[in-house]
C-alpha atoms as a printed R data frame, in Angstrom:
    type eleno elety resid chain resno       x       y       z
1   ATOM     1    CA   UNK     A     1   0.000   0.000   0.000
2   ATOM     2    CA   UNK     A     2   2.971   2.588   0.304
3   ATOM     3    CA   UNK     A     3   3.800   1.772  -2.683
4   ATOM     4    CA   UNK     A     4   0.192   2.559  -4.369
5   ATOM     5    CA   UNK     A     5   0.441   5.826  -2.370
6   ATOM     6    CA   UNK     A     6   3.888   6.676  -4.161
7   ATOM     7    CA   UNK     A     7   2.434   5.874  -7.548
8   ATOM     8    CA   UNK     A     8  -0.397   8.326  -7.066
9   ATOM     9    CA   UNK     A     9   1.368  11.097  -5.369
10  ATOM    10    CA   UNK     A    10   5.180  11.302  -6.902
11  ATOM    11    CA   UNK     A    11   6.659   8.165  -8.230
12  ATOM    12    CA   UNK     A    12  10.142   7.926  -8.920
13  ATOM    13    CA   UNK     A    13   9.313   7.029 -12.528
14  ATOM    14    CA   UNK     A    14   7.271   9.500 -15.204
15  ATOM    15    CA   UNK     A    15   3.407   8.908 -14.850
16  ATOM    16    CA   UNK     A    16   0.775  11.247 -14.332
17  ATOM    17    CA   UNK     A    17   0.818  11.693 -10.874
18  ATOM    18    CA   UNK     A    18  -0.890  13.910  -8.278
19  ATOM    19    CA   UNK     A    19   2.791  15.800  -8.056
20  ATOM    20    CA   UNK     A    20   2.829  16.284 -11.846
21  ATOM    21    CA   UNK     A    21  -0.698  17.590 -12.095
22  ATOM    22    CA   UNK     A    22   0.608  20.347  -9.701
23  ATOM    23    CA   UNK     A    23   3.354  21.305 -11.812
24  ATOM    24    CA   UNK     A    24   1.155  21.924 -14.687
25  ATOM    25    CA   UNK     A    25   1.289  25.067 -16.758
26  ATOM    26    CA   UNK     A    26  -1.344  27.607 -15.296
27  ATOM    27    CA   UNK     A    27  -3.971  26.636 -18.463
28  ATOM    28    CA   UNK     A    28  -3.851  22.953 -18.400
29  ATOM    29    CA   UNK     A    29  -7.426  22.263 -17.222
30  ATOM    30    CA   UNK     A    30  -7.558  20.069 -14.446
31  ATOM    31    CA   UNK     A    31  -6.650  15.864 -14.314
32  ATOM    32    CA   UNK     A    32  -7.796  12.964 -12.953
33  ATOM    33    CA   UNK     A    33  -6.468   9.746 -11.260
34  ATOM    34    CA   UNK     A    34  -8.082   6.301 -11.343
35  ATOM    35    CA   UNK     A    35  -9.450   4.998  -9.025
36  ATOM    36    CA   UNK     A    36 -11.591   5.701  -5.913
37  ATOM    37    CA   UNK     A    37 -11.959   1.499  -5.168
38  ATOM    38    CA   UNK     A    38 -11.420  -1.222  -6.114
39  ATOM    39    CA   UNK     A    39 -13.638  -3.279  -8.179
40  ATOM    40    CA   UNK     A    40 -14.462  -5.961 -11.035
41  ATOM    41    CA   UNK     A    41 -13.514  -4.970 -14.285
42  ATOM    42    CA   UNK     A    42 -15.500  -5.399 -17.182
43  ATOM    43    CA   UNK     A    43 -12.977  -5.652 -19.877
44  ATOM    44    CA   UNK     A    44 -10.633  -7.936 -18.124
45  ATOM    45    CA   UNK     A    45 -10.690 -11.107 -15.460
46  ATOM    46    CA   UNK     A    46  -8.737 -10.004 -12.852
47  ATOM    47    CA   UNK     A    47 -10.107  -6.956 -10.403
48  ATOM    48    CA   UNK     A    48  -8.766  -3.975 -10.378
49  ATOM    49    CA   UNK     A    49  -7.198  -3.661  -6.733
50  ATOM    50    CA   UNK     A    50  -5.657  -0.029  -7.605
51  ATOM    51    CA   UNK     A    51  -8.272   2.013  -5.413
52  ATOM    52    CA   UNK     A    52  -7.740   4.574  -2.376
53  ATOM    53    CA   UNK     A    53  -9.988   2.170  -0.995
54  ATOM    54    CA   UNK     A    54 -10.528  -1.313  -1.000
55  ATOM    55    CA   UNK     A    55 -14.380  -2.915  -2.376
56  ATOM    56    CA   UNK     A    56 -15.939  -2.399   0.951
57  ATOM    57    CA   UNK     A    57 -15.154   1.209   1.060
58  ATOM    58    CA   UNK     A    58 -12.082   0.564   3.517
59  ATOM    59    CA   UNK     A    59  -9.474   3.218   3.373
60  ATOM    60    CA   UNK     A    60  -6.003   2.433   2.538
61  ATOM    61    CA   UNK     A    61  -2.781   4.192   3.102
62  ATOM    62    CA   UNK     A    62  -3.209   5.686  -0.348
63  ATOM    63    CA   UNK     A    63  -6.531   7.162   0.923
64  ATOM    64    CA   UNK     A    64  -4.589   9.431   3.935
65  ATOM    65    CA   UNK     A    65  -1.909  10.652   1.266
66  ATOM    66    CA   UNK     A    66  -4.913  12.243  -0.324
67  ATOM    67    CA   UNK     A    67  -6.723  13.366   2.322
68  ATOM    68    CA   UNK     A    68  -3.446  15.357   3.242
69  ATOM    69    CA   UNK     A    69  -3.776  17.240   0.499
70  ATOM    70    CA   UNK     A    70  -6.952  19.031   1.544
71  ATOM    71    CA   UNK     A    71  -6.472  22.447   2.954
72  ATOM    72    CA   UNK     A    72  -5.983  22.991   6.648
73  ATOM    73    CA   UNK     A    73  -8.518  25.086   7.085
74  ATOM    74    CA   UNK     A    74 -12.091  23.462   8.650
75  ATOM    75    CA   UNK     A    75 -14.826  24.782   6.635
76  ATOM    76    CA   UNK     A    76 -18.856  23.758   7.009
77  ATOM    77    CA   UNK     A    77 -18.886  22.137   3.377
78  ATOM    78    CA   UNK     A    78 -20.157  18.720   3.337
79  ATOM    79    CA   UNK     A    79 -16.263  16.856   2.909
80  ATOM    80    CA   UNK     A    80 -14.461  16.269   5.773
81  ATOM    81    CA   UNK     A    81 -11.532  19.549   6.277
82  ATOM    82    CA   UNK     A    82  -9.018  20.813   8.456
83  ATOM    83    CA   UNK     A    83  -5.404  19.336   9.749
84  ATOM    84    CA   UNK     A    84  -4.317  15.851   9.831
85  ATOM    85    CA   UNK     A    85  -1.661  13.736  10.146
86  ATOM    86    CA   UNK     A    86  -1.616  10.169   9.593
87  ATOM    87    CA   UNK     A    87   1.144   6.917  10.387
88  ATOM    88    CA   UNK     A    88   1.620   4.503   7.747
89  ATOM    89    CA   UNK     A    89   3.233   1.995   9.549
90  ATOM    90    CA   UNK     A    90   1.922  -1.311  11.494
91  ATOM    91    CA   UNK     A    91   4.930  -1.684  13.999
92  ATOM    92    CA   UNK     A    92   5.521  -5.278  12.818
93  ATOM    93    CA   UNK     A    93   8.526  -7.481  12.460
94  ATOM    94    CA   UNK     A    94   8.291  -6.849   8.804
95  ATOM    95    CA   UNK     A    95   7.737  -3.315   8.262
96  ATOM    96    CA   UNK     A    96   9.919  -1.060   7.700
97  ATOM    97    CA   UNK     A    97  12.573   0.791   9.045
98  ATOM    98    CA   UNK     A    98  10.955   4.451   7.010
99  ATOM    99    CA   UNK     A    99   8.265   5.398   8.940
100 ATOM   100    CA   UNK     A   100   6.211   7.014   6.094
101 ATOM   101    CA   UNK     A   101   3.799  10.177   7.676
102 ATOM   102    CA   UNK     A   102   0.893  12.119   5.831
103 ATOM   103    CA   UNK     A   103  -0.024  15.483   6.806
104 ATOM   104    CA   UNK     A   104  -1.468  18.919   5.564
105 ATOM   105    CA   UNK     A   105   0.889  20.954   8.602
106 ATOM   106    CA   UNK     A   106   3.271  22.577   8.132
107 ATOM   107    CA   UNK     A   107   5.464  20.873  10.767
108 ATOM   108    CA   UNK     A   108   5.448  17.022  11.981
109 ATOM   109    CA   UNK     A   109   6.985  15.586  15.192
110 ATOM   110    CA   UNK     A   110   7.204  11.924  15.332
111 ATOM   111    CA   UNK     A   111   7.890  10.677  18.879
112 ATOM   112    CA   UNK     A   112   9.396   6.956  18.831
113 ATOM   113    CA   UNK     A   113   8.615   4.981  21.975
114 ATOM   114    CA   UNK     A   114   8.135   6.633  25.449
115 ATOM   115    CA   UNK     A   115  11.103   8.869  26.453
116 ATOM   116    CA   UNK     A   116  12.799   8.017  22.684
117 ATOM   117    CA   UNK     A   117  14.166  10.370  19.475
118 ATOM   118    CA   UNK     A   118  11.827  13.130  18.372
119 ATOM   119    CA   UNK     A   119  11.775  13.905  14.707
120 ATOM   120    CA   UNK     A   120  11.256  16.499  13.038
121 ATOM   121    CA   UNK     A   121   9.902  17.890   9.862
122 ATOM   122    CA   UNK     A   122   8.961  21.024   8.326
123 ATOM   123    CA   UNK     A   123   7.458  21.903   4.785
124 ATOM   124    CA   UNK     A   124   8.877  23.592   1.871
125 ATOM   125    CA   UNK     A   125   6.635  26.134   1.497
126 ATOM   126    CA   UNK     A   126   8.214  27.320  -1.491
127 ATOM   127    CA   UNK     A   127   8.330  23.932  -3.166
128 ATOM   128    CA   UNK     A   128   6.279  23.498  -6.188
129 ATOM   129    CA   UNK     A   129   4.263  20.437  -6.913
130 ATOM   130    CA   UNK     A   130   1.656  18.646  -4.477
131 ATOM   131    CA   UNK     A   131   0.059  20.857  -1.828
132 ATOM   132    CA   UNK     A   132   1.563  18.001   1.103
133 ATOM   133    CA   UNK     A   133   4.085  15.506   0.136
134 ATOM   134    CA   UNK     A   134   5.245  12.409   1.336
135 ATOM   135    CA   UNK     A   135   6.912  12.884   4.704
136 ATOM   136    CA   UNK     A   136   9.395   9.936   5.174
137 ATOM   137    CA   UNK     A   137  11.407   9.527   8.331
138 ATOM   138    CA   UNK     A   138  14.766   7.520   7.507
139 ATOM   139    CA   UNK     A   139  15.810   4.445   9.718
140 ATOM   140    CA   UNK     A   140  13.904   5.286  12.583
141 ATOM   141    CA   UNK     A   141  12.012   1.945  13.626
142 ATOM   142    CA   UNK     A   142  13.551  -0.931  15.056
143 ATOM   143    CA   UNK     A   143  11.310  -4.025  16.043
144 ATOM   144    CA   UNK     A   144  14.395  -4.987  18.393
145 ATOM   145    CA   UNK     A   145  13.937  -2.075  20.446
146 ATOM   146    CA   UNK     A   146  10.209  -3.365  20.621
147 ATOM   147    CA   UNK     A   147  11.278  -6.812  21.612
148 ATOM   148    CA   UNK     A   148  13.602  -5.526  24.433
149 ATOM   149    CA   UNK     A   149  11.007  -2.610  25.757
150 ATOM   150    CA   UNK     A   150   8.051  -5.837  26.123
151 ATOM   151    CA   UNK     A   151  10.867  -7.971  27.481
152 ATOM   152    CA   UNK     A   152  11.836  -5.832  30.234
153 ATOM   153    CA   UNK     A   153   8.268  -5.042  31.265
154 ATOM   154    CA   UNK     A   154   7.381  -1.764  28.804
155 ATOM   155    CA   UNK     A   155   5.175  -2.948  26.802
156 ATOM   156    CA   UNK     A   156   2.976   0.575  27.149
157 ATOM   157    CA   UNK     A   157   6.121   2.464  26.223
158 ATOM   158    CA   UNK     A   158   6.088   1.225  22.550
159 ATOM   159    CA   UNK     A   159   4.295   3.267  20.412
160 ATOM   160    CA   UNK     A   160   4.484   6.090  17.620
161 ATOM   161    CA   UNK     A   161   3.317   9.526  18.045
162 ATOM   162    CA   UNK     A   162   2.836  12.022  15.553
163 ATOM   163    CA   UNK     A   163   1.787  15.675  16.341
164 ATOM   164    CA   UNK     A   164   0.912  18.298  13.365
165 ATOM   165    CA   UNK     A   165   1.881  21.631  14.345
166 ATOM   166    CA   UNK     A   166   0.412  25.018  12.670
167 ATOM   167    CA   UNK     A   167   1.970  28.247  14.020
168 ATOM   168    CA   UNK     A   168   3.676  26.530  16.749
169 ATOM   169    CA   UNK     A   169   0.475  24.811  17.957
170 ATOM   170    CA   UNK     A   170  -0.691  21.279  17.944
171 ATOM   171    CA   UNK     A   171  -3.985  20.575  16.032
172 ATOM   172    CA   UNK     A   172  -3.373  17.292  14.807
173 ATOM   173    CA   UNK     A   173  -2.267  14.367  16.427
174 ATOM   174    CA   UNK     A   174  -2.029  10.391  15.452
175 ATOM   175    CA   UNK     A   175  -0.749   7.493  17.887
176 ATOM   176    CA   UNK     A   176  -0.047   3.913  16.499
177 ATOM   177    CA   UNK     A   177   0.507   0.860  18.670
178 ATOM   178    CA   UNK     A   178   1.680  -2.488  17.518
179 ATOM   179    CA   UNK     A   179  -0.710  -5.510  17.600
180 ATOM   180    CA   UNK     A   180  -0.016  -8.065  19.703
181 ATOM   181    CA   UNK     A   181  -1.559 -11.460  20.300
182 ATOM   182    CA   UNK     A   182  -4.841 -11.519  18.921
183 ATOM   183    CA   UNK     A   183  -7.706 -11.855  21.277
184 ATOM   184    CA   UNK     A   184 -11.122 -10.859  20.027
185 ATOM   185    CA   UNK     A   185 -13.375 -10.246  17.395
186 ATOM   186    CA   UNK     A   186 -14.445  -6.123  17.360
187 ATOM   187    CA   UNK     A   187 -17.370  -5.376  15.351
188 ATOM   188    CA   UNK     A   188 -18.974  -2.258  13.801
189 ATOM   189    CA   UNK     A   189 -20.979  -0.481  11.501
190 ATOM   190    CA   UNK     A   190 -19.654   1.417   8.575
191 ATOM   191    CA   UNK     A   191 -22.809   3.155   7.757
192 ATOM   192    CA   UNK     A   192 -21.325   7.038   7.202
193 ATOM   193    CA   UNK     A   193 -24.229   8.374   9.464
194 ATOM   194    CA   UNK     A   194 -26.957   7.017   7.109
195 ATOM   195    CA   UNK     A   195 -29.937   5.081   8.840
196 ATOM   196    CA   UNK     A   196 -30.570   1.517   7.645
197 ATOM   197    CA   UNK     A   197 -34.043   1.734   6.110
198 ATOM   198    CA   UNK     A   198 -36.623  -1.628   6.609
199 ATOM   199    CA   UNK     A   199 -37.197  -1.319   2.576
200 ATOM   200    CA   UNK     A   200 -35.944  -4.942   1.857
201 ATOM   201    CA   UNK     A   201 -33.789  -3.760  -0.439
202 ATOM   202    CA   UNK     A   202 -31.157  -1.486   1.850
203 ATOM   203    CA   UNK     A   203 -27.921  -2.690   3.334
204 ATOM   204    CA   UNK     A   204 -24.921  -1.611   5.093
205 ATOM   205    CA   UNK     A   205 -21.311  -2.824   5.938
206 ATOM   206    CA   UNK     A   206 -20.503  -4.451   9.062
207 ATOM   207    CA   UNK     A   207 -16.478  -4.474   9.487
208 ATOM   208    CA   UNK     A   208 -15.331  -7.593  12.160
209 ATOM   209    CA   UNK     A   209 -11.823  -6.734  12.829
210 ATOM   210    CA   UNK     A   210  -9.443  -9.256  14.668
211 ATOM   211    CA   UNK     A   211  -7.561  -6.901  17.515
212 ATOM   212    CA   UNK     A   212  -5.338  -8.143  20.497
213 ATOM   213    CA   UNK     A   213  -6.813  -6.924  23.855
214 ATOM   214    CA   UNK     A   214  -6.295  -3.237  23.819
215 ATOM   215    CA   UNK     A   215  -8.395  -3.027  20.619
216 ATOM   216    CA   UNK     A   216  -4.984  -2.764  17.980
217 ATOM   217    CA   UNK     A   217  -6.129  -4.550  14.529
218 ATOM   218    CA   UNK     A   218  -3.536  -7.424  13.939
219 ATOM   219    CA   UNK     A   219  -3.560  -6.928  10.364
220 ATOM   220    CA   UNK     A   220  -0.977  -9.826   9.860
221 ATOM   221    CA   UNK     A   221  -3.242 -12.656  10.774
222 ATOM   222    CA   UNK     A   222  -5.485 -15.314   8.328
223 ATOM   223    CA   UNK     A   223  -8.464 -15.869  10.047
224 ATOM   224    CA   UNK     A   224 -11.831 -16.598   8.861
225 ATOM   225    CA   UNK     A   225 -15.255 -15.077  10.325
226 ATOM   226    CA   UNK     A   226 -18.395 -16.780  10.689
227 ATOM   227    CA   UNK     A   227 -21.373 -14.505  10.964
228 ATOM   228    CA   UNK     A   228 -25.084 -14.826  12.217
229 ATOM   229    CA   UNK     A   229 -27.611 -12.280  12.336
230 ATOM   230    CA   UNK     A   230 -30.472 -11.986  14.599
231 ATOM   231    CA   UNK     A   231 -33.889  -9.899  13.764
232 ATOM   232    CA   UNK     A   232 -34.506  -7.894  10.793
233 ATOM   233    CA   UNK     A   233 -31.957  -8.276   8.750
234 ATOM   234    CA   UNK     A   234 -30.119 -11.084   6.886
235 ATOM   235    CA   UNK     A   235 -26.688 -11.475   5.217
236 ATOM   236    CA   UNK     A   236 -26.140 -10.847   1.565
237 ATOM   237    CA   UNK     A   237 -24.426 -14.206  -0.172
238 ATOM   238    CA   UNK     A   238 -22.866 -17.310   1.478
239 ATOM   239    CA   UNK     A   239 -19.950 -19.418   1.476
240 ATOM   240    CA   UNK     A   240 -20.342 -19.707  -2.486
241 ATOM   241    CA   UNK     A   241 -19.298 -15.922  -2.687
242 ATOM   242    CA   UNK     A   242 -16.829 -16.258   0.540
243 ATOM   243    CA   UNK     A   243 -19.364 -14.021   2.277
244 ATOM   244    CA   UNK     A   244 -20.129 -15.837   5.155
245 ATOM   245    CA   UNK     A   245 -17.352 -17.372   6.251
246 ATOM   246    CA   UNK     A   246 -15.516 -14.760   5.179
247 ATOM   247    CA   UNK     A   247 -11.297 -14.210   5.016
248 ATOM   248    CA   UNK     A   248 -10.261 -11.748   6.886
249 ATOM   249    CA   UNK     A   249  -7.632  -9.385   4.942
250 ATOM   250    CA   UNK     A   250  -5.537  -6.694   6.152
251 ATOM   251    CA   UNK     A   251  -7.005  -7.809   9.756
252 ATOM   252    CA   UNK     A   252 -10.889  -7.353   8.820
253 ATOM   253    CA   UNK     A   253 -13.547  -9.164   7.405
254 ATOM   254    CA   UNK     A   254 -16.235  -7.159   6.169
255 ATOM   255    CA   UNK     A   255 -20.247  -8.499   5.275
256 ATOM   256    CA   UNK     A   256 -23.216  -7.088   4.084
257 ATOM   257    CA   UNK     A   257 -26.217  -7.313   5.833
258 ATOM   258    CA   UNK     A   258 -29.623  -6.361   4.273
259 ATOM   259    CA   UNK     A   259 -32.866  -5.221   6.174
260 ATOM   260    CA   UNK     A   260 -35.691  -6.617   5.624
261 ATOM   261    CA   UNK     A   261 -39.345  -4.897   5.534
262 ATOM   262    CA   UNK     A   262 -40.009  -4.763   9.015
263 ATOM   263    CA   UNK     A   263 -38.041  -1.908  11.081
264 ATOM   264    CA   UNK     A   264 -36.657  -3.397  14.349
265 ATOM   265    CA   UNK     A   265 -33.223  -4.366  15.949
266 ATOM   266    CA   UNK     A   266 -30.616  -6.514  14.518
267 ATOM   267    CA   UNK     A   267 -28.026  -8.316  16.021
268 ATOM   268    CA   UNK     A   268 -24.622  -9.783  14.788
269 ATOM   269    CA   UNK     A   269 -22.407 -11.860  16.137
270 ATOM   270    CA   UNK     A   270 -18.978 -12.734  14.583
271 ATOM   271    CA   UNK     A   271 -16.785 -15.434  15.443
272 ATOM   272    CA   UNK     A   272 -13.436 -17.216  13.863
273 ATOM   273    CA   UNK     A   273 -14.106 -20.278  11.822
274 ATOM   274    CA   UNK     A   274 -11.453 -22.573  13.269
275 ATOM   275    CA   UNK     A   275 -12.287 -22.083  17.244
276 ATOM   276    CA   UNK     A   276  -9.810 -22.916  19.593
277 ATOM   277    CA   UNK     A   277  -9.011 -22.501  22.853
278 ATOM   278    CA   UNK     A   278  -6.231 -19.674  22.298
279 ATOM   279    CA   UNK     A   279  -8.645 -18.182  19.258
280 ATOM   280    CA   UNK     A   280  -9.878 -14.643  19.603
281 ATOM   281    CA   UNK     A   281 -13.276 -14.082  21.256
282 ATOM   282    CA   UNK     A   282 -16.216 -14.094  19.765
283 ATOM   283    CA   UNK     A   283 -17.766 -10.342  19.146
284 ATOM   284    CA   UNK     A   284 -21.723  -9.240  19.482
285 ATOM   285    CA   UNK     A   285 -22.946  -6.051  18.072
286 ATOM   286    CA   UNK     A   286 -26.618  -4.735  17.956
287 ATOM   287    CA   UNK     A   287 -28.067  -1.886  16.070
288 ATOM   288    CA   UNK     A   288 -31.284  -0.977  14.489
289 ATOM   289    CA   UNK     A   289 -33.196  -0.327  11.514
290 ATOM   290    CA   UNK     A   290 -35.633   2.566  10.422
291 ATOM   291    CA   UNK     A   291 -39.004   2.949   8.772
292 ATOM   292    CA   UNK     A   292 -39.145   3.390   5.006
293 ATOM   293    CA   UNK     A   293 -39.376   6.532   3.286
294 ATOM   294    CA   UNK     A   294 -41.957   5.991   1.183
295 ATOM   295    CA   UNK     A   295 -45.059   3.301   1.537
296 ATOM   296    CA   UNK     A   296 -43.538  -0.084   0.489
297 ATOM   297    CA   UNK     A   297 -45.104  -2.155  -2.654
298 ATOM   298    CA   UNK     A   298 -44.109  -5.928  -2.607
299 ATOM   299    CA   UNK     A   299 -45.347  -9.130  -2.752
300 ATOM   300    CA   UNK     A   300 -45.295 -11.009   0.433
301 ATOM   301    CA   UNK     A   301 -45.034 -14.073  -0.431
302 ATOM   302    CA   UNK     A   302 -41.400 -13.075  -2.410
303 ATOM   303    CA   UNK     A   303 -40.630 -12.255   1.028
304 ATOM   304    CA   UNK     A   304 -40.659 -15.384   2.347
305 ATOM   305    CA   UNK     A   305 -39.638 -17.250   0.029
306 ATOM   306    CA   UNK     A   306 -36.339 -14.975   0.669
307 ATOM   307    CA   UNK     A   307 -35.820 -15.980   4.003
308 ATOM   308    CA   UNK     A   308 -36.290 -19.664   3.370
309 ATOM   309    CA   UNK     A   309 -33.496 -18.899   0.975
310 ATOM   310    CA   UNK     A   310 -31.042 -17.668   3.347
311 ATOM   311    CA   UNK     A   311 -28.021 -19.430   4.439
312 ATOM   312    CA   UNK     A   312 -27.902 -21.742   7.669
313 ATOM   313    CA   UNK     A   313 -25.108 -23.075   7.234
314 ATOM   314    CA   UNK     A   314 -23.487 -21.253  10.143
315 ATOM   315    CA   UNK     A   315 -24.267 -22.461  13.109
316 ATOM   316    CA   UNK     A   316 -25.374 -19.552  15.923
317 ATOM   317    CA   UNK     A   317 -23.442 -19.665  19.286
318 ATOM   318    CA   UNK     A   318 -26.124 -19.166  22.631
319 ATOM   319    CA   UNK     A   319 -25.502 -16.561  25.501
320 ATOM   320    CA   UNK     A   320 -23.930 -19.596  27.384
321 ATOM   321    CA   UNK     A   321 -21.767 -21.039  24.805
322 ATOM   322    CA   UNK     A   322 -20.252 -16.781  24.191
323 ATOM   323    CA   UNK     A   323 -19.716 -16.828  27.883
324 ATOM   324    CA   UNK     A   324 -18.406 -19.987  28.359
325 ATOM   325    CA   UNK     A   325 -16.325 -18.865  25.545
326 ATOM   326    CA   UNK     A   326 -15.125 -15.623  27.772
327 ATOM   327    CA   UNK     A   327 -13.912 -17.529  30.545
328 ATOM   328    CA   UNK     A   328 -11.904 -20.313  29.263
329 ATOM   329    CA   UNK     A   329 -10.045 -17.047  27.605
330 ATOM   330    CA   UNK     A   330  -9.506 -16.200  31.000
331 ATOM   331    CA   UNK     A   331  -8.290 -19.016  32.356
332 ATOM   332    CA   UNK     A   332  -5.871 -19.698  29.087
333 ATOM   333    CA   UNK     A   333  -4.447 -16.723  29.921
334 ATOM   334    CA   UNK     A   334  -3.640 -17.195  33.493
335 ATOM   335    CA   UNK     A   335  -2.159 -20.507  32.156
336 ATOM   336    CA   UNK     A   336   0.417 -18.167  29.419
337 ATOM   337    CA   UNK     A   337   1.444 -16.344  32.358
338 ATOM   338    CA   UNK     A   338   2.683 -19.163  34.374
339 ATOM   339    CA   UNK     A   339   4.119 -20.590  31.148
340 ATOM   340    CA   UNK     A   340   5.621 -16.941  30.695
341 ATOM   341    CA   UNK     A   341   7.234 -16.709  33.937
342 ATOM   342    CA   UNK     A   342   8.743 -20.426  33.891
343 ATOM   343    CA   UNK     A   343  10.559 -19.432  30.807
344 ATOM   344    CA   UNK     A   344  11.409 -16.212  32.158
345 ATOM   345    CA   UNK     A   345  13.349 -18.458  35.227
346 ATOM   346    CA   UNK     A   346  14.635 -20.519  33.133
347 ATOM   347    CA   UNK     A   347  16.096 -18.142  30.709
348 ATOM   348    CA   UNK     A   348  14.765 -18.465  27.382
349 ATOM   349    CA   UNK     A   349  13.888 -15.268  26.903
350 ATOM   350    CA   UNK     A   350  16.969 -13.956  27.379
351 ATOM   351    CA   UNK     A   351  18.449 -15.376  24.347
């Protein structure tokens, strides 16, 4: 995904790029970049995964480089304004050592761990080109320094920090943590403010993201999420579309779930596939649909002939079974600690 973001704002190669559009002679028109998300193509088989966001409306890194290049300034219009400043960088064993920053200020700090190096960064103001490049900070991570901080007992002391400044103030800010284990299943509804309307025909996204137990999304994992829904409302395809289960990517696994014509609550609950005793926990989420707009005209007996068509293949999980779940969590986790401190005695972890 850094690499998409490059491509669209200033790659090292000639393309029309964001940067280039900006250097255009004052009567070139205007340009345009391709594309918003990513989707099925119709003149070729494979999908077009080039998009600022991913098919489920999903931002990715590529999304934040944009977003820095609105201007600081809030305004009432109905796009989102004013400063940012965003981390692109997970804090895994595998990222990088450039710790890649986007932001519309006109200074950066990037704080690395508690008490570390502060960075910083200031704009060219008189650079021409994109309003808000690419801020990269050289060499600055070092998972080691991770591994030793957790070791000794600082686990809370690893993190990024990133702080926009504007005339010497702070107005922006952005933290990142890294993931660790991965311990439950956090659901929510990506529904941009709009009410779910009890049309039949309305749906919205519900996003299950695998986190560890501070709520950090372990993107590096390859789960699978089961869903079942509760009330009005039903889940749009099945395992023949990889809907339900569904692979989690980039640590979520999004669904679509479809109201029916009755408005009323609907509940989800989301757990992994393969279950296990050290598998995340199970996650519940309830939320509710509104009346139609306008008078509904439908024939009822389509209606049910819908619902006998929906997929029970998943099996639903009772109030007992989730809390039954909850506590053999808690007792695995008593049992890693002992195991933690035995090899703690014995050594191991010093190597």
């Amino acid at each position: 995904m850094l690499i998409q973001a490059t491509h669209y704002a200033s790659p090292y190669y000639e393309y029309t790029c964001y940067d280039a559009l900006y250097k255009e002679s004052p009567w070139h028109v205007g340009g345009c970049l391709w594309h918003s998300f990513d989707h099925q193509r119709g003149y070729h088989p494979d999908p077009f995964y080039g998009g600022v966001m991913d098919v489920f409306r999903q931002p990715k890194y590529s999304y934040y480089m944009f977003k820095a290049q609105r201007p600081v300034e809030a305004s009432d219009g109905l796009a989102e304004s004013g400063p940012m400043v965003y981390i692109a960088h997970e804090m895994t064993p595998f990222s990088s050592r450039d710790v890649t920053v986007y932001s519309n200020c006109d200074e950066v700090r990037l704080t690395v761990n508690k008490g570390g190096k502060v960075y910083t960064y200031k704009k060219d103001k008189a650079r021409k080109g994109m309003p808000s490049p690419i801020i990269t900070f050289p060499g600055v991570f070092d998972f080691m320094t991770d591994k030793k901080l957790t070791r000794e007992k600082h686990e809370e002391d690893v993190y990024m920090l990133a702080e926009g400044f504007m005339d010497g103030k702070v107005v922006a800010t952005h933290k990142v943590l890294p993931a660790r284990r991965a311990e439950q299943i956090r659901l929510r509804v990506d529904n941009e403010g709009m009410n779910l309307r009890a049309d039949g025909s309305d749906f919205v996204t519900v996003i299950a993201e695998v986190t560890d137990k501070n709520g950090n999304v372990k993107h590096l994992n390859n789960y699978y999420i089961k869903y079942f829904v509760e009330g009005e409302g039903r889940i749009l395809g099945d395992a023949d579309v990889m809907a339900n289960p569904a692979p989690v990517k980039w640590g979520s696994a999004p669904v679509l779930i479809q109201s029916t014509t009755k408005p009323g609550k609907i509940k989800v609950r989301a757990s992994v596939l393969f279950e296990g005793s050290q598998m995340p926990v199970s996650g519940e989420l309830e939320f509710t649909s509104s009346a139609p707009m306008y008078p509904l005209i439908f024939d009822a007996m389509e209606e049910c002939l819908t619902k006998q068509m929906e997929s029970s293949s998943v099996d639903k999980k009772n109030d007992a079974e989730l809390e039954l779940e909850r506590l053999r969590r808690e007792q695995n986790e008593l049992k890693l600690k002992e195991v933690e401190r035995q090899q703690t005695d014995f050594g191991e972890k010093r190597n």
